[in-house]
């Protein structure tokens, strides 16, 4: 069993930056493709970013492309989401997801989830 714990969320102003972290337990983290999703109030959970097990491939939702960067440090069992130029519409609970076995943007393809961290961007 793998546990994922997100951190780094908070309240910021539009234009600010935040870096989210997702710490994973277990020895198999380095073999997992990982993703970030987010869920705003009243909306479905949506794909944000994906990174392959070795960091060789990354994909982003169009809404965050050019502003967000996903990365990972397998030695630290951690995946990151650097968020720049934040907008009020980025406000959501952000979830780390692990062990992708299918389409990178499909939340059903991930086997492990963190508890989420709140990001609030004020205008």
mmCIF file of C-alpha atoms in Angstrom, residues 8-76:
data_model
loop_
_atom_site.group_PDB
_atom_site.id
_atom_site.type_symbol
_atom_site.label_atom_id
_atom_site.label_comp_id
_atom_site.label_asym_id
_atom_site.label_seq_id
_atom_site.Cartn_x
_atom_site.Cartn_y
_atom_site.Cartn_z
ATOM 1 C CA UNK A 8 2.165 23.426 0.307
ATOM 2 C CA UNK A 9 -1.308 24.766 -0.288
ATOM 3 C CA UNK A 10 -2.484 28.090 1.037
ATOM 4 C CA UNK A 11 -4.071 31.463 0.379
ATOM 5 C CA UNK A 12 -2.304 33.669 -2.148
ATOM 6 C CA UNK A 13 -3.074 36.624 -4.372
ATOM 7 C CA UNK A 14 -3.471 36.502 -8.132
ATOM 8 C CA UNK A 15 -0.079 36.468 -9.810
ATOM 9 C CA UNK A 16 1.657 34.761 -6.906
ATOM 10 C CA UNK A 17 3.352 31.372 -6.909
ATOM 11 C CA UNK A 18 3.042 28.217 -4.837
ATOM 12 C CA UNK A 19 4.836 24.902 -4.854
ATOM 13 C CA UNK A 20 2.894 21.817 -3.885
ATOM 14 C CA UNK A 21 4.630 18.687 -2.701
ATOM 15 C CA UNK A 22 3.416 15.111 -2.587
ATOM 16 C CA UNK A 23 5.400 12.761 -0.389
ATOM 17 C CA UNK A 24 4.948 9.058 -1.008
ATOM 18 C CA UNK A 25 5.622 6.115 1.226
ATOM 19 C CA UNK A 26 6.910 2.810 -0.059
ATOM 20 C CA UNK A 27 9.774 1.582 -2.189
ATOM 21 C CA UNK A 28 7.856 1.436 -5.442
ATOM 22 C CA UNK A 29 7.305 5.180 -5.875
ATOM 23 C CA UNK A 30 10.066 5.441 -8.466
ATOM 24 C CA UNK A 31 8.184 3.023 -10.722
ATOM 25 C CA UNK A 32 4.915 4.973 -10.657
ATOM 26 C CA UNK A 33 3.642 7.455 -13.155
ATOM 27 C CA UNK A 34 2.177 10.311 -11.117
ATOM 28 C CA UNK A 35 -0.366 13.050 -11.599
ATOM 29 C CA UNK A 36 -1.964 16.103 -10.074
ATOM 30 C CA UNK A 37 -5.684 16.756 -10.202
ATOM 31 C CA UNK A 38 -7.853 19.488 -8.724
ATOM 32 C CA UNK A 39 -11.449 19.910 -7.692
ATOM 33 C CA UNK A 40 -13.228 23.206 -7.283
ATOM 34 C CA UNK A 41 -16.483 23.485 -5.311
ATOM 35 C CA UNK A 42 -19.395 22.108 -7.289
ATOM 36 C CA UNK A 43 -17.175 20.825 -10.076
ATOM 37 C CA UNK A 44 -15.739 17.467 -11.026
ATOM 38 C CA UNK A 45 -12.161 16.549 -10.290
ATOM 39 C CA UNK A 46 -10.046 17.526 -13.282
ATOM 40 C CA UNK A 47 -6.624 16.670 -14.593
ATOM 41 C CA UNK A 48 -3.834 19.192 -14.060
ATOM 42 C CA UNK A 49 -0.479 17.545 -14.797
ATOM 43 C CA UNK A 50 1.247 14.190 -15.297
ATOM 44 C CA UNK A 51 4.797 12.948 -15.047
ATOM 45 C CA UNK A 52 6.153 9.565 -16.042
ATOM 46 C CA UNK A 53 8.086 7.353 -13.641
ATOM 47 C CA UNK A 54 11.482 8.682 -14.746
ATOM 48 C CA UNK A 55 10.396 12.244 -15.438
ATOM 49 C CA UNK A 56 10.898 11.773 -19.146
ATOM 50 C CA UNK A 57 7.351 12.651 -20.124
ATOM 51 C CA UNK A 58 5.100 15.393 -18.814
ATOM 52 C CA UNK A 59 1.651 16.539 -19.855
ATOM 53 C CA UNK A 60 -0.498 19.457 -18.760
ATOM 54 C CA UNK A 61 -4.049 20.620 -18.958
ATOM 55 C CA UNK A 62 -4.414 23.481 -21.415
ATOM 56 C CA UNK A 63 -5.604 25.746 -18.598
ATOM 57 C CA UNK A 64 -2.261 25.496 -16.765
ATOM 58 C CA UNK A 65 0.185 24.998 -19.608
ATOM 59 C CA UNK A 66 3.028 27.500 -19.417
ATOM 60 C CA UNK A 67 2.245 28.398 -15.786
ATOM 61 C CA UNK A 68 2.551 25.086 -13.910
ATOM 62 C CA UNK A 69 5.478 22.667 -13.875
ATOM 63 C CA UNK A 70 5.406 19.110 -12.569
ATOM 64 C CA UNK A 71 8.620 17.459 -11.430
ATOM 65 C CA UNK A 72 9.766 14.613 -9.210
ATOM 66 C CA UNK A 73 12.658 13.535 -7.047
ATOM 67 C CA UNK A 74 12.668 9.748 -6.826
ATOM 68 C CA UNK A 75 15.417 9.802 -4.215
ATOM 69 C CA UNK A 76 13.039 11.727 -1.948
#
